[in-house]
Each structure stands twice: as structure tokens, then as C-alpha cells.
XYZ file of C-alpha atoms in Angstrom:
732
model
C 12.326 -17.026 21.035
C 15.987 -16.533 20.095
C 16.781 -20.125 21.108
C 13.856 -21.492 19.095
C 14.877 -19.491 16.028
C 18.486 -20.641 16.471
C 17.311 -24.244 16.257
C 15.083 -23.415 13.291
C 17.862 -21.699 11.346
C 20.450 -24.372 12.107
C 17.983 -27.121 11.233
C 17.083 -25.436 7.913
C 20.794 -25.073 7.121
C 21.470 -28.771 7.776
C 18.326 -29.994 5.979
C 18.690 -27.599 3.088
C 17.468 -30.035 0.452
C 14.186 -30.770 2.172
C 13.536 -27.095 3.007
C 14.263 -25.926 -0.545
C 12.099 -28.697 -1.986
C 9.152 -27.711 0.210
C 9.334 -24.054 -0.850
C 9.688 -24.921 -4.538
C 6.703 -27.266 -4.228
C 4.662 -24.447 -2.653
C 5.674 -22.125 -5.483
C 4.588 -24.626 -8.151
C 1.325 -25.397 -6.325
C 0.461 -21.696 -6.036
C 1.465 -21.114 -9.659
C -0.729 -23.987 -10.850
C -3.660 -22.615 -8.845
C -3.183 -19.158 -10.354
C -2.896 -20.518 -13.894
C -6.051 -22.621 -13.593
C -8.143 -19.924 -11.879
C -10.465 -17.604 -13.763
C -9.226 -14.098 -14.515
C -9.676 -11.787 -11.502
C -12.470 -9.228 -11.613
C -12.403 -5.647 -10.447
C -13.914 -6.726 -7.108
C -17.214 -5.540 -5.704
C -17.249 -2.191 -3.940
C -19.450 -1.477 -0.945
C -19.401 0.927 1.981
C -21.453 -0.633 4.797
C -23.342 1.776 7.027
C -23.476 4.709 4.589
C -26.597 6.231 3.058
C -25.340 5.626 -0.470
C -24.944 1.908 0.261
C -28.385 1.713 1.906
C -29.853 3.238 -1.253
C -28.123 0.637 -3.438
C -29.413 -2.126 -1.197
C -32.930 -0.691 -1.506
C -32.573 -0.558 -5.300
C -31.629 -4.227 -5.300
C -34.892 -5.073 -3.537
C -37.323 -2.711 -5.294
C -35.683 -2.389 -8.754
C -34.052 -5.767 -9.496
C -31.214 -5.366 -11.986
C -30.935 -1.554 -11.735
C -28.149 -1.739 -9.138
C -26.284 -4.506 -10.954
C -22.557 -3.870 -11.180
C -22.139 -4.648 -14.882
C -19.834 -2.439 -16.919
C -21.157 0.688 -18.615
C -19.972 2.654 -21.622
C -20.804 6.064 -23.005
C -19.975 6.652 -26.655
C -19.922 10.430 -27.023
C -20.329 11.855 -30.546
C -19.622 15.475 -31.442
C -20.605 16.891 -34.838
C -18.096 18.915 -36.886
C -18.136 22.676 -36.414
C -21.207 24.190 -38.039
C -23.109 20.885 -38.094
C -25.426 19.103 -35.681
C -25.749 15.447 -34.685
C -29.415 15.693 -35.669
C -28.494 16.390 -39.308
C -29.194 13.416 -41.626
C -25.545 12.508 -42.261
C -24.290 12.534 -38.628
C -27.559 10.937 -37.455
C -27.078 8.023 -39.830
C -23.525 7.475 -38.531
C -24.716 7.543 -34.906
C -27.405 4.967 -35.628
C -24.817 2.738 -37.329
C -22.902 2.723 -34.028
C -26.073 1.773 -32.126
C -26.827 -1.020 -34.588
C -23.243 -2.293 -34.510
C -23.254 -2.528 -30.715
C -26.560 -4.452 -30.735
C -25.638 -6.965 -33.425
C -21.861 -6.921 -33.827
C -19.044 -8.730 -31.977
C -19.569 -8.724 -28.215
C -23.322 -8.140 -28.488
C -23.922 -11.236 -26.358
C -22.377 -9.429 -23.366
C -24.481 -6.275 -23.828
C -27.730 -6.054 -21.887
C -28.980 -2.752 -23.323
C -28.063 0.027 -25.771
C -29.885 3.370 -25.646
C -30.467 5.240 -28.923
C -29.605 8.894 -28.103
C -32.485 10.246 -30.205
C -35.047 8.132 -28.354
C -33.421 8.618 -24.926
C -33.177 12.409 -25.412
C -29.398 12.212 -25.030
C -28.713 15.130 -27.371
C -27.372 18.466 -26.137
C -29.563 21.576 -26.466
C -27.351 23.088 -29.170
C -27.415 19.790 -31.100
C -23.623 19.554 -31.221
C -23.207 16.483 -29.014
C -24.986 13.180 -28.328
C -24.116 10.067 -26.387
C -24.992 6.390 -26.574
C -25.329 4.490 -23.282
C -24.429 0.784 -23.293
C -24.860 -1.585 -20.361
C -23.011 -4.917 -20.110
C -23.824 -8.119 -18.246
C -20.381 -8.393 -16.619
C -17.867 -6.026 -15.028
C -15.195 -4.241 -17.031
C -12.462 -6.649 -15.922
C -14.559 -9.638 -17.018
C -15.315 -8.388 -20.532
C -13.829 -10.486 -23.308
C -11.080 -8.875 -25.353
C -13.227 -9.187 -28.485
C -16.055 -7.262 -26.776
C -13.719 -4.528 -25.611
C -12.128 -4.278 -29.053
C -15.579 -4.043 -30.660
C -16.423 -1.134 -28.350
C -13.160 0.649 -29.206
C -13.766 0.177 -32.936
C -17.461 1.089 -32.835
C -16.910 4.710 -33.796
C -14.291 4.273 -36.525
C -16.809 4.749 -39.331
C -18.183 7.903 -37.743
C -14.661 9.242 -37.273
C -13.957 8.661 -40.948
C -17.083 10.704 -41.697
C -15.664 13.651 -39.722
C -17.342 13.140 -36.341
C -15.438 13.270 -33.063
C -16.130 9.995 -31.217
C -14.793 9.290 -27.709
C -15.638 6.522 -25.234
C -16.017 6.793 -21.462
C -17.181 4.510 -18.667
C -15.659 1.503 -16.962
C -16.139 -0.909 -19.889
C -12.639 0.008 -21.073
C -11.187 -0.820 -17.662
C -8.084 -2.994 -17.874
C -5.657 -4.434 -15.344
C -3.161 -1.777 -14.206
C 0.208 -1.880 -15.944
C 3.345 -1.105 -13.981
C 5.483 -0.598 -17.056
C 9.265 -0.978 -16.832
C 9.496 0.869 -13.505
C 9.057 -2.290 -11.438
C 11.939 -3.973 -13.298
C 14.099 -0.886 -12.817
C 13.323 -0.953 -9.089
C 14.484 -4.568 -8.828
C 17.609 -3.741 -10.866
C 18.454 -0.895 -8.475
C 17.951 -3.270 -5.550
C 20.375 -5.725 -7.173
C 23.018 -3.015 -7.626
C 22.663 -1.898 -3.995
C 23.028 -5.497 -2.805
C 26.157 -6.030 -4.904
C 27.734 -2.849 -3.534
C 26.722 -3.782 0.011
C 27.979 -7.361 -0.032
C 30.767 -7.202 -2.629
C 29.619 -10.641 -3.831
C 27.238 -11.535 -6.638
C 26.107 -14.716 -4.864
C 25.403 -12.919 -1.576
C 23.639 -10.110 -3.461
C 21.493 -12.453 -5.510
C 20.315 -14.489 -2.535
C 17.917 -11.869 -1.047
C 16.511 -11.175 -4.517
C 15.958 -14.862 -5.219
C 14.244 -15.607 -1.920
C 12.122 -12.434 -2.114
C 10.934 -13.324 -5.616
C 10.041 -16.845 -4.465
C 8.064 -15.447 -1.524
C 6.270 -12.879 -3.692
C 5.613 -15.527 -6.335
C 3.882 -17.741 -3.766
C 1.936 -14.848 -2.243
C 0.763 -13.234 -5.477
C -0.034 -16.580 -7.121
C -2.148 -17.508 -4.107
C -3.975 -14.176 -4.333
C -4.612 -14.727 -8.053
C -5.855 -18.263 -7.425
C -8.284 -17.056 -4.757
C -9.231 -13.736 -6.393
C -12.663 -14.794 -7.615
C -13.470 -16.921 -4.574
C -12.669 -14.107 -2.141
C -13.801 -11.282 -4.481
C -10.399 -9.577 -4.458
C -9.942 -6.434 -6.529
C -7.569 -6.320 -9.495
C -5.131 -4.008 -7.636
C -4.740 -6.351 -4.653
C -2.013 -8.445 -6.293
C -0.146 -5.309 -7.394
C -0.051 -3.896 -3.872
C 0.923 -7.282 -2.415
C 3.790 -7.432 -4.922
C 4.916 -3.943 -3.954
C 5.007 -4.657 -0.225
C 6.131 -8.281 -0.475
C 9.149 -7.445 -2.639
C 10.262 -4.640 -0.358
C 10.057 -6.531 2.943
C 11.208 -9.821 1.397
C 14.482 -8.329 0.172
C 15.019 -6.433 3.423
C 14.403 -9.401 5.726
C 16.727 -11.644 3.737
C 19.322 -8.858 3.681
C 19.394 -8.675 7.480
C 19.728 -12.444 7.884
C 22.529 -12.705 5.296
C 24.451 -9.743 6.720
C 24.293 -11.175 10.246
C 25.390 -14.582 8.901
C 28.456 -12.994 7.309
C 29.218 -11.187 10.557
C 29.113 -14.483 12.437
C 31.431 -16.047 9.852
C 33.816 -13.123 10.290
C 33.983 -14.045 13.986
C 35.356 -17.457 12.978
C 32.261 -19.632 13.579
C 31.342 -22.739 11.616
C 28.832 -22.207 8.850
C 25.904 -24.071 10.440
C 26.567 -22.352 13.755
C 26.716 -18.962 12.006
C 23.371 -19.657 10.303
C 21.766 -20.645 13.606
C 23.046 -17.543 15.389
C 22.050 -15.281 12.484
C 18.466 -16.541 12.542
C 18.429 -16.528 16.377
C 19.442 -12.856 16.579
C 18.585 -11.020 13.335
C 15.703 -13.458 12.856
C 14.124 -12.269 16.099
C 14.167 -8.723 14.765
C 12.675 -9.975 11.489
C 9.802 -11.647 13.360
C 8.903 -8.539 15.343
C 9.383 -6.233 12.374
C 7.078 -8.474 10.358
C 4.547 -8.478 13.179
C 4.353 -4.685 13.145
C 3.704 -4.703 9.380
C 1.039 -7.403 9.749
C -0.650 -5.513 12.613
C -0.774 -2.360 10.504
C -2.197 -4.136 7.444
C -4.714 -6.327 9.264
C -5.771 -3.287 11.287
C -7.283 -1.833 8.100
C -10.298 -4.012 8.948
C -11.418 -1.387 11.506
C -12.351 0.914 8.612
C -15.136 -1.573 7.760
C -14.753 -1.314 3.997
C -14.545 -4.865 2.604
C -12.303 -3.927 -0.331
C -9.709 -2.266 1.924
C -9.905 -5.102 4.462
C -9.211 -7.709 1.775
C -6.300 -5.687 0.421
C -4.822 -5.466 3.915
C -5.201 -9.178 4.655
C -3.775 -10.189 1.272
C -0.730 -7.947 1.697
C -0.297 -9.165 5.298
C -0.291 -12.763 4.056
C 2.531 -11.888 1.660
C 4.502 -10.357 4.549
C 4.031 -13.522 6.643
C 5.402 -15.564 3.746
C 8.389 -13.184 3.507
C 9.150 -13.716 7.212
C 8.931 -17.508 6.899
C 11.149 -17.440 3.812
C 13.765 -15.372 5.658
C 13.787 -17.757 8.640
C 13.933 -21.043 6.695
C 14.711 -20.722 2.983
C 17.472 -18.138 3.421
C 19.613 -20.344 5.735
C 18.943 -23.315 3.432
C 20.231 -21.423 0.383
C 23.179 -20.145 2.447
C 24.077 -23.806 2.939
C 23.956 -24.402 -0.834
C 26.029 -21.267 -1.522
C 28.957 -22.530 0.554
C 31.987 -20.251 0.726
C 30.778 -18.130 -2.218
C 28.770 -16.006 0.209
C 31.837 -15.215 2.362
C 33.166 -11.633 2.541
C 35.161 -10.999 -0.632
C 38.340 -9.474 0.753
C 38.609 -5.716 0.475
C 35.584 -5.592 -1.849
C 33.272 -6.376 1.052
C 31.667 -3.264 2.487
C 30.421 -5.028 5.602
C 32.033 -5.823 8.929
C 35.573 -4.615 8.475
C 35.906 -5.295 4.742
C 36.554 -8.970 5.307
C 39.401 -8.470 7.783
C 39.950 -11.292 10.270
C 38.329 -11.130 13.680
C 40.304 -9.055 16.136
C 41.977 -6.898 13.492
C 41.892 -3.168 14.080
C 39.037 -1.674 12.129
C 38.698 1.835 10.770
C 35.527 3.605 11.867
C 32.901 3.157 9.160
C 30.407 5.746 7.943
C 27.736 4.706 10.429
C 30.132 5.118 13.348
C 31.293 8.543 12.182
C 27.703 9.721 11.653
C 26.596 8.500 15.090
C 29.495 10.336 16.738
C 28.576 13.498 14.832
C 24.969 13.301 16.056
C 26.100 12.653 19.638
C 28.193 15.833 19.536
C 25.323 17.979 18.160
C 22.054 16.272 19.147
C 19.976 19.457 19.507
C 21.025 20.822 16.117
C 20.316 17.510 14.342
C 16.968 17.104 16.130
C 15.795 20.610 15.235
C 16.953 20.308 11.618
C 15.096 17.019 11.160
C 11.863 18.113 12.834
C 11.735 21.551 11.156
C 12.625 20.126 7.727
C 9.871 17.505 7.832
C 7.469 20.072 9.295
C 7.986 22.384 6.328
C 7.421 19.558 3.831
C 4.223 18.632 5.696
C 2.650 22.107 5.221
C 0.676 21.163 2.042
C -1.327 18.652 4.130
C -3.359 21.609 5.401
C -4.799 21.944 1.865
C -5.500 18.226 1.391
C -8.585 17.496 -0.754
C -9.785 13.906 -0.916
C -11.979 12.047 -3.361
C -12.115 9.032 -5.638
C -10.785 9.376 -9.202
C -13.183 9.325 -12.136
C -12.637 9.794 -15.860
C -11.960 13.481 -15.198
C -8.717 12.450 -13.466
C -7.481 10.524 -16.508
C -4.685 11.973 -18.671
C -6.015 14.369 -21.329
C -4.690 12.070 -24.056
C -7.079 9.228 -23.160
C -10.440 8.676 -24.832
C -12.092 8.427 -21.389
C -10.950 11.941 -20.462
C -11.944 13.378 -23.843
C -15.403 11.784 -23.543
C -15.697 13.319 -20.066
C -14.801 16.763 -21.423
C -17.202 16.475 -24.361
C -20.072 15.636 -22.010
C -19.155 18.553 -19.747
C -19.071 20.971 -22.696
C -22.279 19.684 -24.260
C -24.449 18.972 -21.224
C -22.772 20.806 -18.317
C -20.071 19.836 -15.753
C -22.536 18.076 -13.454
C -23.693 15.674 -16.141
C -20.662 13.445 -15.477
C -21.790 12.943 -11.892
C -25.582 12.641 -11.719
C -27.152 11.980 -8.333
C -29.635 9.142 -7.903
C -32.344 9.844 -5.337
C -34.192 6.723 -4.189
C -37.601 7.297 -2.588
C -38.989 4.554 -0.373
C -42.645 5.524 -0.807
C -45.524 6.103 -3.227
C -45.889 8.493 -6.182
C -47.115 11.366 -4.009
C -43.961 11.313 -1.868
C -41.777 10.974 -4.973
C -43.412 13.987 -6.681
C -43.081 16.052 -3.509
C -39.384 15.144 -3.237
C -38.730 16.010 -6.901
C -40.421 19.413 -6.530
C -38.354 20.229 -3.435
C -35.058 19.291 -5.134
C -35.916 21.458 -8.170
C -35.945 24.490 -5.896
C -32.403 23.937 -4.578
C -29.451 26.018 -5.759
C -26.898 24.048 -7.724
C -29.446 21.858 -9.527
C -29.605 21.981 -13.335
C -32.246 19.345 -14.006
C -34.465 16.843 -12.187
C -36.059 13.949 -14.068
C -39.654 12.905 -13.322
C -39.795 10.064 -10.738
C -39.610 6.533 -12.165
C -41.781 4.135 -10.137
C -41.207 0.412 -9.743
C -43.856 -2.138 -10.714
C -45.295 -2.276 -7.197
C -45.554 1.521 -7.023
C -43.926 1.650 -3.591
C -40.528 3.079 -4.612
C -39.212 5.614 -7.099
C -35.938 6.814 -8.577
C -35.188 10.454 -9.387
C -32.093 11.555 -11.327
C -30.626 14.930 -10.329
C -28.067 16.733 -12.502
C -25.862 19.089 -10.413
C -24.547 22.350 -11.802
C -20.932 21.661 -10.814
C -18.486 18.832 -11.573
C -18.634 15.639 -9.451
C -15.506 16.428 -7.366
C -16.621 19.993 -6.599
C -17.289 21.044 -3.001
C -20.526 22.622 -4.271
C -21.746 19.201 -5.417
C -20.886 17.753 -1.999
C -22.864 20.545 -0.343
C -25.811 19.801 -2.642
C -25.784 16.120 -1.586
C -25.862 17.109 2.083
C -28.611 19.659 1.405
C -30.836 17.032 -0.250
C -30.234 14.618 2.624
C -30.746 17.171 5.386
C -34.118 18.236 4.007
C -35.423 14.678 3.620
C -36.558 11.943 5.942
C -35.287 8.389 6.285
C -37.354 7.337 3.272
C -35.369 9.492 0.821
C -31.812 8.338 0.093
C -29.130 9.815 -2.187
C -26.717 7.528 -4.022
C -24.814 7.243 -7.302
C -21.071 7.344 -7.966
C -20.715 10.928 -6.718
C -22.594 10.284 -3.466
C -20.623 7.052 -2.949
C -17.369 8.999 -3.291
C -18.524 11.565 -0.745
C -19.568 8.877 1.736
C -16.336 6.957 1.165
C -14.208 10.030 1.898
C -16.198 10.743 5.049
C -15.829 7.162 6.234
C -12.075 7.355 5.683
C -11.875 10.554 7.723
C -13.954 9.111 10.555
C -11.877 5.918 10.706
C -8.427 7.533 10.662
C -8.115 8.368 14.372
C -9.516 5.034 15.666
C -7.235 3.209 13.243
C -4.219 5.219 14.380
C -5.055 4.521 18.010
C -5.421 0.779 17.404
C -2.332 0.264 15.264
C -0.008 2.600 17.157
C -1.268 1.239 20.493
C -0.678 -2.409 19.571
C 2.699 -1.658 18.024
C 3.654 0.417 21.086
C 3.013 -2.625 23.294
C 4.972 -4.833 20.919
C 7.950 -2.472 20.881
C 7.787 -2.194 24.666
C 8.271 -5.974 24.778
C 11.187 -5.743 22.360
C 13.071 -2.818 23.912
C 11.976 -3.056 27.586
C 11.388 0.692 27.531
C 8.582 3.254 27.451
C 10.327 6.225 25.869
C 11.899 4.332 22.948
C 8.525 3.065 21.588
C 6.987 6.498 22.212
C 9.788 8.154 20.270
C 9.345 5.584 17.479
C 5.614 6.317 17.176
C 6.051 10.110 17.176
C 8.814 9.890 14.594
C 6.567 7.799 12.374
C 3.741 10.338 12.569
C 6.157 13.074 11.543
C 7.435 11.129 8.533
C 3.987 10.050 7.303
C 2.556 13.589 7.536
C 5.575 14.905 5.607
C 5.060 12.197 2.979
C 1.381 13.166 2.637
C 2.510 16.763 2.190
C 4.736 15.669 -0.694
C 1.838 13.696 -2.233
C -0.413 16.779 -2.085
C 2.292 18.978 -3.631
C 2.868 16.589 -6.562
C -0.539 15.006 -7.279
C -2.900 17.794 -6.168
C -0.869 20.936 -6.882
C 1.187 19.524 -9.757
C 4.633 20.495 -8.425
C 7.221 18.396 -10.331
C 4.238 16.529 -11.790
C 5.928 16.052 -15.167
C 8.932 14.439 -13.463
C 6.710 11.758 -11.902
C 4.414 11.278 -14.895
C 1.398 13.075 -13.377
C -0.586 14.250 -16.410
C -3.680 15.339 -14.499
C -3.852 16.813 -10.993
C -6.864 16.372 -8.753
C -8.013 15.342 -5.284
C -5.952 12.792 -3.376
C -7.601 9.376 -3.224
C -9.686 9.043 -0.089
C -7.962 5.824 0.993
C -4.454 7.271 0.572
C -3.950 8.717 4.093
C -5.212 5.673 5.974
C -3.455 3.235 3.637
C -0.175 5.130 3.987
C -0.550 5.169 7.761
C -1.012 1.394 7.796
C 1.766 0.418 5.428
C 4.342 3.056 6.371
C 3.902 2.443 10.086
C 4.730 -1.219 9.654
C 7.720 -0.505 7.427
C 8.994 2.304 9.652
C 8.994 0.005 12.634
C 11.183 -2.393 10.608
C 14.039 0.094 10.692
C 13.349 0.975 14.301
C 13.605 -2.685 15.299
C 16.692 -3.465 13.208
C 18.618 -0.348 14.230
C 17.651 0.055 17.880
C 17.787 -3.687 18.672
C 21.558 -3.586 18.114
C 21.781 -0.533 20.409
C 19.727 -2.327 23.039
C 21.955 -5.386 22.700
C 25.072 -3.250 23.324
C 23.432 -1.454 26.261
C 22.358 -4.759 27.870
C 25.936 -5.994 27.544
C 27.203 -3.059 29.617
C 27.970 -0.205 27.230
C 27.085 3.372 28.156
C 24.042 4.875 26.334
C 26.104 7.027 23.978
C 28.489 4.218 23.094
C 25.538 1.857 22.583
C 24.169 4.262 19.957
C 27.556 4.252 18.197
C 27.727 0.450 18.335
C 24.230 0.148 16.905
C 25.151 2.383 13.979
C 28.493 0.632 13.499
C 26.852 -2.727 12.852
C 23.411 -1.777 11.540
C 23.529 1.618 9.817
C 25.000 0.407 6.537
C 22.531 -2.462 6.302
C 19.564 -0.240 7.221
C 20.623 2.296 4.577
C 20.911 -0.459 1.977
C 17.513 -1.855 3.008
C 15.910 1.601 2.783
C 17.396 2.306 -0.655
C 16.116 -1.070 -1.860
C 12.629 -0.433 -0.485
C 12.546 3.050 -2.005
C 13.643 1.635 -5.372
C 10.951 -1.056 -5.309
C 8.189 1.398 -4.389
C 9.412 4.040 -6.835
C 9.209 1.435 -9.594
C 5.427 1.526 -9.291
C 5.318 5.261 -10.095
C 5.350 4.183 -13.741
C 2.040 2.319 -13.342
C -0.812 3.183 -15.684
C -3.364 3.412 -12.864
C -3.363 6.639 -10.849
C -4.020 4.798 -7.571
C -0.955 2.554 -7.915
C 1.191 5.475 -9.109
C 0.200 7.612 -6.128
C 0.711 4.826 -3.577
C 4.119 3.968 -5.051
C 5.245 7.606 -4.823
C 3.821 8.103 -1.336
C 5.427 4.960 0.094
C 8.802 5.695 -1.530
C 8.874 9.234 -0.122
C 7.658 8.080 3.298
C 10.375 5.419 3.552
C 12.985 8.003 2.534
C 11.861 10.443 5.219
C 11.504 7.782 7.883
C 14.751 5.917 7.230
C 17.108 8.810 6.546
C 15.626 11.657 8.588
C 13.765 10.004 11.460
C 15.699 6.776 12.123
C 19.150 7.966 11.058
C 19.033 11.480 12.526
C 16.169 12.123 14.943
C 16.387 8.737 16.708
C 20.091 8.942 17.707
C 19.661 12.609 18.630
C 16.765 11.809 20.987
C 18.595 8.817 22.487
C 21.665 10.974 23.059
C 19.581 13.556 24.916
C 17.730 10.942 26.991
C 20.780 8.910 28.033
C 19.956 6.157 30.551
C 16.327 7.370 30.727
C 15.727 6.029 27.216
C 15.917 2.457 28.547
C 13.916 3.051 31.715
C 11.016 0.739 32.503
C 9.127 0.664 35.831
C 10.036 -2.456 37.827
C 6.407 -3.494 38.237
C 5.907 -3.281 34.465
C 9.157 -5.141 33.847
C 7.840 -8.012 35.943
C 4.525 -8.066 34.071
C 5.957 -8.056 30.565
C 7.188 -11.395 29.185
C 10.844 -11.481 28.169
C 11.003 -12.108 24.406
C 14.816 -11.705 24.324
C 15.248 -10.155 20.892
C 18.907 -9.418 21.751
C 19.613 -13.149 22.066
C 20.939 -12.885 25.627
C 19.354 -16.208 26.664
C 20.692 -17.799 23.476
C 24.213 -16.585 24.267
C 24.027 -18.008 27.786
C 22.586 -21.260 26.461
C 25.389 -21.636 23.941
C 28.042 -20.736 26.517
C 26.711 -23.394 28.868
C 26.739 -25.856 25.960
C 30.484 -25.285 25.694
C 31.070 -26.159 29.379
C 32.662 -29.577 30.284
C 29.243 -31.181 29.975
C 28.505 -29.094 26.947
C 28.596 -31.786 24.258
C 25.563 -33.498 25.779
C 23.781 -30.188 26.023
C 24.775 -29.329 22.505
C 23.374 -32.590 21.174
C 20.223 -31.913 23.167
C 19.989 -28.439 21.672
C 20.426 -29.648 18.092
C 18.046 -32.586 18.461
C 15.399 -30.280 19.879
């Protein structure tokens, strides 16, 4: 592989114009496709194999249109203190809202509007009423004029002294990341300038990463409606694509500068950089792709599509690093060279052979080698303490009750809870696959259960062979009591009685996430373990890498629970409302963080392996690995943390939480696990760290990430008959 990548990098360097033209053409093609495509929708949501999904499928067959996924809105009206919504004045204002929705702007997209006085949607004390509106399209597909008409529908009633708030998904909008994403990129630029001491060298990874992300995200946008991708897919692909794109380019550029510092010609330096660091980029990218594609085992289409889309962006980042980066290095010329004493890499620009002062990575590695037990215990105990909140992890899917208290959605949620009871925001839909007698019997049984406030009479379909019963729980949708009620209804019913609705879907989703976590871990960690065994020709090094990852991801989940569930430092991170952690958070963090963690493992330990293969003792190999890779790995980690942290400013709770979780996980993994625990373990293992049974060594193919075969090939090319071989190598 190293020889192939050497040829690829050298060829891209020499044919820089053609390579750059191809990538720019791809960027314009993807951009044109995104611009001409219809606006992305929110994406359909289904959970195959669950009872809630079976009930929705049954509704589709027996009650056509009832299970349609069009947007809904609830306009909640509260009368002033001492008045009732049934009084003539407030009632007239409420009916004006109903009339305006039916005939005003956006009425063409509304399928039904329920008058609260006819639908009995007035609270017992008469203080509160709500209007239900159903739309023909999803919230993301609503026209701006329709959404604005909904927002303005209660202005007249507000002027008359009524409190009007709007809930439901009709107000759903694409998540906004705010200025945080720009700040993250700015921090990355500053880190690159400090690392390279050259504006040109610093700007190159940013430029190539933005091109790669532009192609990936534009392609996702162009295909969003065709593939039914959710509106957050592009945001997550941007998050991951930016982080890995900058990092992969950083490693190629830093190795290129190191080769130049050894006195090699520019095209030769580019070839060797791609042949050595590029091999690590390929395998690091493979681990990320494995982790993201592995999300398919959860069998939730939305999560699978998110994983594949993000994996596609990572593949583009790898290809950009291997081809576009050397091409742009050719255009940059000598401007990318180490800038004298300003350069913080590879001896501050000193000529090859000059005596070099030990850098920070070397000094740190020597410190760890002197005190491996102390460093190991400090790292493990520290992360273990941070992981303690995981024991109190509560999972669920966010609803309007998780919105900030300043939003109209949250205020509508609270008004409904106060006027109709906490469970009114999460009604259960019981679907009966049978006649009226079975439906009546089921309704009577549910009425006798604890935790039930109200049960509506069964509504039969036209054929009379199916019915729908609405059950109002006593507790809020995210309550454990409501979850117990769902299980109680299901346990006391046969296969012809199914419970669904948003609350039941959330419960089933959380359960499916829990059930899939261990199989997913086994698949992803197992495949990556085999991959790392190929890279490092060792059993203990991949095992140590996997265990270190588990420690960092559990600690990161502990931090997420402390901030988003308990509210610790919540104001610092913009968390206005605490609540359960999103059900997909643990499994999504496992997938993404595992891939990213293995990046640092590959980049750092590959250099140690290279030194060990070339004859250095285990301890010295650790020092050598840190001497050449620690500074770059630290810079890469800081960049990735900055990019992820930029998404903490997003308007959507899901994106905010994922950005925080990934940033914290990368911090723990890069600075505690890879920089402290890894060298400590390698120091304690010594030669055993690189042990591999001979029979297994013979079975495993030699992928040569260290570039040993490339070095021998190039040395033979410099023999007396070398020119012919060299021409053969270049032409190939």
C-alpha cells in the first residue's frame, strides 16, 4: 500500500493542474445539484420491528390518512385571570383564529382545523382551550408564508388580553448552528498557524477540508429528497467532515515538511509523505467509516442514513488528503517550507543533522516512562470519576417540554399541562385490530388501570374491523410512570391490541437503542480490532486501544449526563432546559468517537511501530513516536475539539448535545488516553506490546503502514541500475 500511495502522491504533485481541476469540477457539480434540488424535508421516522411501528402500519391500512406524517399545530389560548375562554369576548377571538386558519394565507396547506368548542378542547375550569390544525406536508416542507400565518394567527387575541402560544412540529425549522461553527474554524486556523509558523501551510488543510465538506454536504443536499435524508444529516456530516478533513490534511502536510527538512526534492517529499502518513490516513479513515456504517445494525433507517452520509463525507476527506493536498503543495512551492525559527515542527526549521533540543512531546514521553504506574492510575481513576453520572443516565426523545422556557412551543406545552394535566401532552393511541366488542372490552380494561386520567370511546373505521382509542396518562410523557403504563396496557392485551403514539414511539426507540448497543459495540470494536492488528502486527496494542476508547466514551457520557440531565454548568453551555439524554446519543457517540479515537491511535502509535521495526528498544520507540507525532496529534485534537465545540451553539438540542459530547470525548481520548495511558501501558508492556503469534503473523497480510517496503523499494531504485527502476516506479 505504501508504494501505491507513494506513486499516487507523487503523480498528484506532478499533475497538479489536472487534479485540482477535477476536484473543483466535482465541487461545482455537487453545488449545482444542491442548488437545483428541492428543499430537504425532516425525513421520515420509523422503527421497524417495534409494536408502535406495527400499530402505525395497521393505521395506514385500516384508517387511511390518520397515520399521515403531515405537520400538526396546537394553538393554545388562555383567558385572562378571572375570565373564561367560554365567555363571549374570548370565544369570539378564538373563533377568529379558527376562521383565519381556514381561509387566510397558507390555508391551502391545511387539511383540517378543529374548533375547540365543537371538539371539546376546553379545560374543565374554562381557563384554557386549544385549536388543533393538521397540514398536508411536514414541518420542514411548509412554505414560509404558511408558517408566518400560523405565528401571526393569535396576534389579535393577544391584543385582546388572551395568552396565545403555539406548539407542535409545524413551527419546525432547519437547525441553526449560530456563530459557534465559524468560531470553531477560526480556532482551527489559529492552531494551524501556531503549529506550522506559515500562513500558507496553515491555510492549506482548511482549504482542502472545506472543499471536501462542500462536496460531501452538497451531495447530501442534492440527494436529500431522493434518499429521504433528515434535515440534521447535513449538519452532522459537516461536523465530522470538517474535523477529519483538517486532521488528515494536517498529517500529510506535516510529514511533507519533515521530508523537506531531510533535504529531499519537493515531488519526492510529497510522494513519501503520502506513502507514509497517507497510509495512516487510509486506515484511520477506515476505522471511522466502519464505525459510521456499522450504525446500520441498529436497524433504524434514519440512523443508518445518517451514518452512511457521514461516512461518505469521511471517504471524500481521505481522497482529498491523498490527492488534492499534494497537488496544492505543488502550487504552494517554497511558501509551505518551515519558516526559520517560527516553525514549531521538526527542529524549528534547522537543517538536517543539526543537534535538536528535546521538544515537549519528547520530554512528556520520558516523564511517563519514568512514572508509568502513577500516570496510568491517574488517568484511569480520573476518567472513572467523571464517568460516575452514567449510572443515573435517563434516555428519551426530546419533545416541546425540552424546549427553552422562552419559546412559544414550551409555553404552549406548559399551558396544556396546567389546563388539562401533564399527560395531555403525550396521549397514547391504542389500535384495536378487531370489532366493536373487542374495542369496548379493551377500553373498559384500560379505564381501570392506575395512571390513566381519561379514555375516549373507541372510534371504528368504515369497515368496522378496527378501532382507535385515545388514552390520556396522568403523568408527563417522559415520566417512568407513563412508560410503566404503556407496558401495563401491552402486557394485559393480546396481539390484536397495539399501543402507539409519540410517547410509545419514544419508549420503543429507547429500548431498541439499548438492545442494539452491545451488538453494535461487538461488531465495530471487533472489526476495528482486526484492522488495527493488521496495522500494528500486535494483539495487545489493539486491545489497549479498544479499552482506552471505552474508558473515554463512558467518561464523555458521564459529562453529558452531568451537563444536559443534571444541569451542572448548563448556563455555560447554553442549556436552558435539562431533561433525558437523547436515546441515540450513546450509540451515536460510540460510533463516531470510536472512529475518531482510532485516528489518534493510528497516527501516534504508527510512528512508534516504525521506530521499533527499525531497531529501537520499546521505551525509545515510544519517545521517538512522541517526538515526531505528539505535537501534530495535539494540534489535530485541539482542531477537532474546536470544530465540535462550535456546534454547541446550535439551536437544536440534538446538535448541541452531540457537539458537546464529541468535543469532550475527543479531549478525554486524545489528552488522557492517547497521550498518557497509552505510553504508560506500552512502557509497562515493553517488548510484549508488539508480540504476535508466528502462525497469526503468517496468516495476516502485510499492509506495511510504516512504509518499510517503500523504503527498500526507493533504496533499490538508487542502486547502479536505479534510474531504470526509478523510471519504472514513476511511470507505474
